[in-house]
XYZ file of C-alpha atoms in Angstrom:
535
model
C 13.105 106.137 34.948
C 12.128 105.905 31.359
C 15.298 104.215 30.140
C 16.620 100.843 31.156
C 19.627 101.095 33.444
C 21.014 97.875 32.092
C 20.710 98.292 28.355
C 20.475 102.019 27.857
C 17.427 101.473 25.649
C 14.021 103.002 26.285
C 12.033 100.959 28.766
C 8.601 99.551 27.956
C 7.037 102.647 29.520
C 9.394 104.951 27.640
C 8.755 103.253 24.332
C 5.020 103.514 24.794
C 5.022 107.164 25.885
C 7.828 108.391 23.659
C 10.717 109.478 25.901
C 11.495 113.109 24.996
C 14.550 113.425 27.221
C 16.780 111.403 24.950
C 16.573 110.595 21.248
C 14.248 107.630 20.829
C 15.792 104.849 18.766
C 12.833 102.774 17.547
C 13.184 99.086 16.932
C 12.832 98.145 13.254
C 10.079 95.699 14.218
C 6.927 96.316 16.261
C 5.978 94.118 19.170
C 2.698 92.239 18.873
C 0.916 94.474 21.374
C 2.104 97.785 19.989
C -0.678 99.842 18.411
C -0.345 102.654 15.888
C -1.408 106.003 17.262
C -3.612 107.962 14.870
C -1.468 110.002 12.509
C 1.740 108.288 13.606
C 3.857 106.123 11.313
C 2.897 104.827 7.867
C -0.411 103.197 7.194
C -0.890 100.232 4.815
C -0.976 101.357 1.199
C 1.208 104.462 1.723
C 3.268 105.072 -1.398
C 6.612 106.154 0.080
C 9.126 103.961 1.848
C 10.896 105.119 5.007
C 14.029 105.985 3.036
C 12.088 108.256 0.716
C 12.072 105.835 -2.234
C 9.036 104.637 -4.073
C 7.407 101.259 -3.591
C 8.403 98.592 -6.144
C 6.247 98.784 -9.238
C 5.871 102.570 -9.170
C 7.249 104.093 -12.350
C 8.594 100.788 -13.686
C 7.773 99.158 -17.023
C 5.748 95.931 -17.442
C 8.956 94.192 -18.526
C 10.391 94.818 -15.034
C 9.425 91.959 -12.667
C 8.879 94.537 -9.892
C 5.966 95.994 -11.868
C 3.756 92.976 -11.054
C 3.115 93.011 -7.316
C -0.020 90.972 -6.617
C 0.817 88.347 -3.965
C -1.872 86.073 -5.425
C 0.105 85.306 -8.560
C 2.000 82.072 -8.460
C 2.148 78.534 -9.812
C -0.711 77.226 -7.649
C -3.412 79.706 -8.743
C -2.324 79.408 -12.363
C -2.380 75.590 -12.166
C -5.895 75.511 -10.692
C -7.282 77.849 -13.347
C -5.401 75.942 -16.033
C -6.928 72.638 -14.909
C -10.432 74.097 -15.196
C -9.675 75.472 -18.658
C -8.112 72.193 -19.765
C -11.374 70.369 -19.063
C -13.601 73.181 -20.328
C -11.752 73.924 -23.565
C -11.515 70.225 -24.386
C -15.301 70.020 -24.052
C -15.720 73.116 -26.227
C -13.463 71.709 -28.937
C -15.209 68.328 -29.052
C -18.719 69.822 -29.093
C -17.598 72.357 -31.689
C -16.350 69.617 -34.004
C -19.578 67.675 -33.537
C -21.724 70.705 -34.199
C -19.777 71.406 -37.383
C -20.293 67.803 -38.499
C -24.050 68.279 -38.025
C -24.057 70.476 -41.138
C -22.937 67.511 -43.273
C -20.419 69.706 -45.152
C -19.169 66.767 -47.212
C -22.632 66.225 -48.653
C -22.853 69.330 -50.836
C -21.069 72.575 -51.528
C -24.094 74.511 -50.243
C -23.539 72.995 -46.798
C -19.796 73.540 -46.749
C -18.719 76.949 -45.447
C -15.056 75.869 -45.298
C -14.350 74.438 -48.768
C -10.560 74.708 -48.333
C -10.396 72.737 -45.085
C -8.572 69.781 -46.664
C -7.436 67.208 -44.098
C -8.958 69.251 -41.250
C -12.232 67.553 -42.118
C -10.790 64.078 -41.539
C -13.266 63.304 -38.750
C -16.491 64.226 -40.586
C -19.226 61.614 -40.789
C -22.842 61.266 -41.851
C -24.723 63.068 -39.070
C -27.286 60.780 -37.385
C -30.941 61.504 -36.694
C -30.939 59.704 -33.335
C -31.206 60.839 -30.655
C -33.431 63.584 -31.993
C -32.051 66.055 -29.379
C -28.387 65.467 -30.275
C -27.664 68.875 -31.824
C -29.614 70.594 -29.069
C -27.248 68.982 -26.557
C -23.942 69.547 -28.366
C -24.551 73.166 -29.336
C -26.237 74.033 -26.045
C -23.189 72.767 -24.152
C -20.812 74.504 -26.534
C -22.357 77.946 -26.077
C -23.366 77.754 -22.416
C -20.073 76.337 -21.159
C -18.133 78.776 -23.341
C -19.883 81.770 -21.797
C -19.470 80.392 -18.262
C -15.721 79.979 -18.839
C -15.157 83.670 -19.631
C -14.276 84.649 -15.998
C -11.935 81.655 -15.711
C -10.213 82.604 -18.960
C -9.758 86.232 -17.898
C -8.405 85.167 -14.501
C -5.960 82.755 -16.138
C -4.696 85.460 -18.502
C -4.311 87.828 -15.536
C -2.305 85.220 -13.632
C 0.251 84.777 -16.419
C 0.317 88.249 -17.947
C 3.836 88.995 -16.588
C 5.116 86.236 -18.891
C 3.889 88.126 -21.940
C 6.160 91.085 -21.100
C 9.220 89.146 -19.967
C 12.558 90.118 -21.544
C 14.529 88.964 -23.425
C 11.862 87.608 -25.774
C 13.845 84.414 -26.343
C 16.711 82.918 -24.366
C 17.029 79.801 -26.514
C 15.403 78.013 -29.416
C 13.144 76.060 -27.052
C 12.189 79.251 -25.236
C 11.454 80.986 -28.557
C 9.122 78.154 -29.583
C 7.372 78.354 -26.244
C 6.862 82.126 -26.587
C 5.490 81.735 -30.128
C 3.079 79.043 -28.948
C 2.056 81.345 -26.076
C 1.265 84.198 -28.462
C -0.761 81.875 -30.694
C -2.476 80.457 -27.622
C -3.503 83.831 -26.194
C -4.402 85.319 -29.573
C -6.291 82.183 -30.592
C -8.360 81.851 -27.446
C -9.302 85.541 -27.481
C -10.273 85.313 -31.162
C -12.423 82.213 -30.601
C -14.208 83.587 -27.555
C -14.813 87.036 -29.060
C -16.173 85.734 -32.385
C -18.267 83.143 -30.570
C -19.795 85.710 -28.213
C -20.525 88.081 -31.102
C -22.243 85.291 -33.022
C -24.348 84.343 -29.996
C -25.503 87.967 -29.764
C -26.183 88.074 -33.530
C -23.607 90.862 -33.922
C -21.676 90.003 -37.080
C -18.981 92.658 -36.773
C -16.208 90.485 -38.200
C -15.362 90.244 -41.909
C -16.278 87.061 -43.724
C -18.302 84.061 -42.653
C -18.477 83.235 -38.961
C -18.324 79.516 -39.770
C -15.021 79.670 -41.651
C -13.395 82.142 -39.240
C -14.404 80.159 -36.178
C -13.451 76.815 -37.733
C -9.946 77.755 -38.886
C -9.325 79.839 -35.774
C -10.206 76.843 -33.619
C -7.574 74.652 -35.277
C -4.857 77.312 -34.890
C -5.756 77.744 -31.244
C -5.923 74.015 -30.521
C -2.500 73.430 -32.092
C -0.988 76.030 -29.724
C -3.075 74.649 -26.855
C -1.709 71.129 -27.326
C 1.882 72.411 -27.374
C 1.275 74.488 -24.254
C -0.300 71.568 -22.379
C 2.569 69.272 -23.328
C 5.076 71.794 -21.967
C 3.233 72.822 -18.806
C 1.161 69.838 -17.689
C 3.948 68.042 -15.742
C 4.678 71.192 -13.719
C 0.964 71.837 -13.117
C 0.497 68.297 -11.812
C 3.399 68.694 -9.361
C 2.049 72.030 -8.127
C -1.457 70.670 -7.609
C -0.156 67.616 -5.774
C 1.818 69.870 -3.437
C -1.440 71.524 -2.380
C -2.513 75.103 -1.754
C 0.081 77.335 -0.087
C -0.708 78.223 3.531
C -2.608 81.489 3.837
C -3.077 81.673 7.593
C -0.892 83.731 9.942
C 2.335 81.843 10.563
C 3.389 80.959 14.116
C 4.968 83.980 15.773
C 3.561 86.385 13.169
C 1.978 89.693 14.021
C -1.528 90.445 12.785
C -1.643 92.907 9.948
C 0.483 93.551 6.864
C 3.801 93.369 8.728
C 3.548 89.718 9.686
C 7.185 88.677 10.091
C 7.981 86.804 13.314
C 9.406 88.624 16.321
C 12.989 87.572 17.089
C 13.645 86.531 20.638
C 16.404 89.172 20.837
C 13.763 91.861 20.615
C 11.473 90.517 23.303
C 11.137 92.657 26.403
C 13.294 91.327 29.260
C 11.841 91.136 32.689
C 14.436 93.684 33.853
C 12.722 96.260 31.653
C 9.297 95.780 33.138
C 7.757 98.967 34.498
C 8.211 99.152 38.298
C 5.229 99.972 40.424
C 6.854 103.279 41.425
C 6.755 104.277 37.759
C 3.211 103.176 37.194
C 1.541 105.124 34.448
C -1.138 107.620 35.446
C -4.583 106.828 34.104
C -4.444 109.894 31.866
C -1.278 108.529 30.221
C -2.165 104.880 30.088
C -0.187 102.774 27.654
C -2.180 102.100 24.508
C -2.499 98.352 24.263
C -4.237 95.956 21.949
C -7.632 96.665 23.507
C -7.430 100.442 23.550
C -5.976 100.988 20.037
C -7.108 98.224 17.675
C -4.942 97.166 14.775
C -6.145 98.081 11.276
C -8.046 95.184 9.754
C -6.050 93.303 7.161
C -6.124 90.175 5.079
C -3.706 87.461 6.244
C -0.601 87.683 4.114
C -0.331 84.749 1.699
C 2.540 82.443 2.420
C 5.198 82.936 -0.277
C 5.177 79.880 -2.490
C 8.098 78.422 -4.415
C 8.379 79.932 -7.877
C 9.489 76.597 -9.370
C 11.111 78.448 -12.259
C 7.795 79.794 -13.575
C 8.558 83.477 -13.044
C 5.018 84.019 -11.713
C 5.763 84.745 -8.038
C 6.231 88.534 -7.571
C 9.683 89.663 -6.477
C 8.243 92.591 -4.478
C 4.702 91.587 -3.451
C 2.253 94.191 -2.242
C 0.084 93.880 0.856
C -2.724 91.395 0.143
C -6.320 92.515 -0.180
C -7.739 89.102 -1.112
C -6.774 85.529 -0.336
C -6.200 82.907 -3.013
C -9.339 81.114 -1.899
C -11.260 84.397 -2.148
C -9.941 84.974 -5.662
C -11.106 81.542 -6.790
C -14.462 82.167 -5.131
C -14.868 85.419 -7.046
C -14.021 83.711 -10.351
C -16.366 80.812 -9.612
C -19.136 83.204 -8.615
C -18.744 85.089 -11.886
C -18.986 81.852 -13.863
C -22.109 80.766 -11.978
C -23.699 84.169 -12.609
C -23.053 83.924 -16.356
C -24.334 80.352 -16.343
C -27.548 81.458 -14.662
C -28.016 84.300 -17.141
C -27.474 82.075 -20.186
C -28.584 78.463 -19.607
C -32.283 79.322 -19.508
C -32.353 79.868 -23.281
C -32.477 76.080 -23.644
C -35.708 75.751 -21.689
C -39.267 77.010 -21.877
C -41.294 79.116 -19.490
C -39.804 80.861 -16.467
C -36.248 79.626 -17.005
C -36.081 81.262 -20.430
C -36.855 84.617 -18.821
C -33.673 84.297 -16.736
C -31.456 84.125 -19.851
C -30.826 87.865 -19.924
C -27.521 87.519 -21.803
C -29.021 85.459 -24.617
C -30.561 87.197 -27.643
C -33.698 85.075 -27.266
C -33.765 85.078 -23.474
C -35.260 87.488 -21.010
C -38.653 87.229 -22.664
C -41.294 84.642 -23.354
C -42.695 84.256 -26.883
C -46.003 83.435 -25.213
C -48.267 80.405 -25.003
C -49.803 78.576 -27.881
C -48.355 76.919 -30.962
C -45.908 79.736 -31.756
C -44.084 79.646 -28.413
C -40.609 79.535 -29.957
C -38.181 82.153 -31.186
C -37.597 83.557 -34.656
C -34.011 84.084 -35.794
C -34.903 85.606 -39.136
C -38.282 87.031 -39.986
C -39.919 86.898 -43.395
C -39.470 90.632 -43.858
C -35.765 90.448 -42.997
C -35.046 87.978 -45.820
C -37.388 89.441 -48.415
C -40.295 86.991 -48.214
C -43.683 88.664 -48.763
C -47.214 87.545 -47.984
C -48.015 87.693 -51.692
C -45.433 84.990 -52.500
C -46.748 82.724 -49.777
C -50.459 83.234 -50.467
C -52.893 81.250 -52.589
C -50.588 81.346 -55.601
C -47.720 79.560 -53.834
C -46.683 76.220 -55.351
C -44.113 73.677 -54.175
C -41.955 72.200 -56.932
C -40.952 68.573 -56.291
C -38.333 67.066 -58.652
C -37.218 63.454 -58.791
C -36.049 60.539 -60.911
C -36.131 60.604 -64.706
C -36.811 64.349 -64.679
C -40.185 63.878 -63.022
C -41.592 67.047 -61.543
C -44.707 68.027 -59.618
C -46.155 71.366 -58.590
C -48.281 71.118 -55.470
C -50.408 73.738 -53.777
C -50.769 73.841 -50.001
C -54.266 72.412 -50.332
C -52.868 69.485 -52.345
C -50.233 68.846 -49.680
C -52.928 68.808 -46.995
C -54.789 66.107 -48.925
C -51.752 63.806 -48.775
C -51.327 61.482 -45.748
C -50.445 63.641 -42.732
C -47.973 62.532 -40.063
C -46.796 64.007 -36.800
C -43.435 64.313 -35.033
C -42.344 65.799 -31.695
C -39.052 67.552 -32.405
C -37.135 70.566 -31.006
C -35.645 73.526 -32.801
C -31.972 74.151 -31.913
C -29.843 76.946 -33.346
C -26.126 77.655 -33.592
C -26.481 80.609 -31.194
C -27.143 78.079 -28.423
C -30.879 78.518 -27.885
C -33.352 75.694 -28.346
C -36.919 74.677 -27.617
C -38.466 71.648 -26.056
C -40.159 69.150 -28.361
C -42.854 70.805 -30.477
C -45.742 68.975 -32.157
C -45.290 69.237 -35.909
C -47.528 67.751 -38.607
C -47.201 67.519 -42.384
C -46.059 65.249 -45.207
C -43.117 62.886 -44.788
C -40.142 63.692 -47.014
C -39.912 60.024 -47.955
C -43.532 60.094 -49.207
C -42.744 63.084 -51.422
C -39.695 61.227 -52.797
C -41.907 58.281 -53.721
C -44.281 60.615 -55.564
C -41.472 61.508 -58.005
C -40.210 58.006 -58.701
C -38.072 56.968 -55.710
C -38.873 54.002 -53.458
C -37.332 52.382 -50.401
C -36.644 49.111 -52.291
C -36.594 47.158 -49.062
C -33.969 49.258 -47.320
C -34.017 50.087 -43.638
C -36.199 53.145 -43.020
C -33.636 54.764 -40.692
C -30.499 53.644 -42.520
C -30.782 55.676 -45.697
C -30.856 52.767 -48.179
C -33.085 53.156 -51.232
C -33.851 56.879 -51.050
C -31.602 59.717 -52.156
C -30.902 62.927 -50.358
C -32.740 66.122 -51.217
C -31.773 69.637 -52.182
C -34.017 72.215 -50.465
C -34.520 75.756 -51.775
C -36.284 78.573 -49.927
C -38.199 81.630 -51.108
C -35.852 83.903 -49.140
C -33.969 86.301 -51.359
C -30.702 86.623 -49.436
C -28.842 85.375 -46.399
C -26.973 82.212 -45.497
C -28.528 78.768 -45.906
C -31.292 79.781 -48.294
C -30.427 76.417 -49.874
C -29.330 73.264 -48.023
C -28.790 69.592 -48.808
C -30.183 66.823 -46.612
C -28.733 63.311 -46.541
C -30.416 60.056 -47.477
C -30.521 59.148 -43.777
C -32.428 62.338 -43.031
C -34.887 61.871 -45.897
C -35.782 58.311 -44.956
C -36.313 58.992 -41.250
C -40.121 58.862 -40.755
C -39.937 61.918 -38.459
C -38.534 64.137 -41.230
C -41.421 66.246 -42.463
C -42.402 68.985 -44.798
C -44.287 70.598 -41.918
C -47.522 72.489 -42.550
C -48.728 72.923 -38.982
C -47.293 73.235 -35.473
C -49.163 72.719 -32.227
C -52.338 72.005 -34.185
C -52.269 75.388 -35.976
C -51.107 76.513 -39.405
C -47.560 77.852 -39.431
C -47.229 81.605 -39.049
C -45.381 83.521 -41.751
C -42.300 84.099 -39.593
C -42.259 80.433 -38.643
C -42.152 79.304 -42.258
C -45.669 79.410 -43.741
C -46.751 77.901 -46.045
C -44.335 74.969 -45.512
C -41.016 74.298 -43.823
C -38.682 71.357 -43.306
C -38.262 69.788 -39.865
C -35.610 67.075 -39.385
C -34.539 65.326 -36.159
C -31.138 66.337 -34.700
C -30.491 68.889 -37.464
C -29.246 72.461 -36.904
C -31.983 75.062 -37.026
C -30.703 76.547 -40.302
C -31.230 73.165 -41.985
C -34.912 73.207 -41.037
C -35.590 75.458 -44.027
C -38.536 77.863 -43.911
C -40.707 79.070 -46.840
C -39.782 76.028 -48.959
C -40.120 76.581 -52.724
C -38.400 73.514 -54.221
C -37.434 69.971 -53.236
C -35.039 68.229 -55.675
C -34.530 64.589 -54.661
C -31.272 63.035 -55.833
C -29.720 66.475 -56.451
C -27.094 68.362 -54.490
C -27.656 71.793 -56.047
């Protein structure tokens, strides 16, 4: 017999073989040991449902919650990514503010690329010269961490993208404010990251000055960021304290995409067991779990509470990746970008690993000129003729005193050395290089200024200096240095590096080198030093 005498349903043998004598009424749920015969039934990922309809998400609009079907989306994944971004973006904002302060924009109009900043410059201070690697640290962290956060940012935007399409746009005044802050947040963070990455790659595709665009954009973004954190942080803390949702197969669940538990009412009663007289011939053996393996599948994530976030999908698809796997992929992407960027802050082999950095992936070679060149002499209109034997440095000081000094005259003055790095806004830097030349404070004394008993590092007694380059065009052809920078004994008008005369692209015949200053303030091809002037 292939049907149970007691229940009238197909017996275990009949269900396995497919009883053709009577219509087979299949149970809506499969038993754990039932295998799928090749070509029979629907396989995971098939588009049509049994009733002929389409799966949720097919043909719907992004404003329809059924459009977003990834089972990974939910409060927990979003909270974890948000926590990483909270720490990372805070670091980026602080280092960005410090790096901007390093330009001493309050000192002179030539240093200030954001003259209309108003109260946004409330925090600015006289940039110190100690430690001498300070700007190398702040800007190196700013660029390297920013690049490493790109995968985390993209994953976070992916996790909340359904919120951007939710309708109606505003259900209340509070909801409208939240949506506006969300638009400013997303637009601001994309603007900051895109302009920052373009600047790092020396691709100035945006209109206007990078400094002003990045500065004002940062404040708009941070304002929206603060509002967003204030609104969402309590919920994120509760979600993180609750822990990661269970991703393992639940007790009583079948392996595979259809992992709902088997009700006891559908278990096979002993009365339906196949009697020995109806034993199945070997040629028609019942396909069991060993003979027909189940298709491999990822354990279905445990549905997590939505907690009013609207992030949990209403019609989740079959999982292809666990939440832990998703975080691993994001973390791996960040580590890869870190490894391809961080080397630009080191010399030798590590610099060759910085394939994503404009000055990585190659080694400038051994010797005194083993550091990069952001702008060459030819690129800014400086010729060998202007820097040859006829070059003269104009030094101006108190009471309209003025000197014109040749390079030979500068070499006859007392020479001093300093071990200082070069660090640029694009994030690359060098180790300490051995510079030698004339102290800026000694040149100030030649034109009538003296320390008058002030502290050498404190800036008392000596004025700042206005520095002008031979370069014909480009940003920072003129800069102003503070009194603190002039009086530091390590601040030099450098004539040599590594025991050799400067090369033309490295600033020959003379360049400024100042501890802890941005690279653009270490002016090359110096033509004039005006002490006590700001322009």
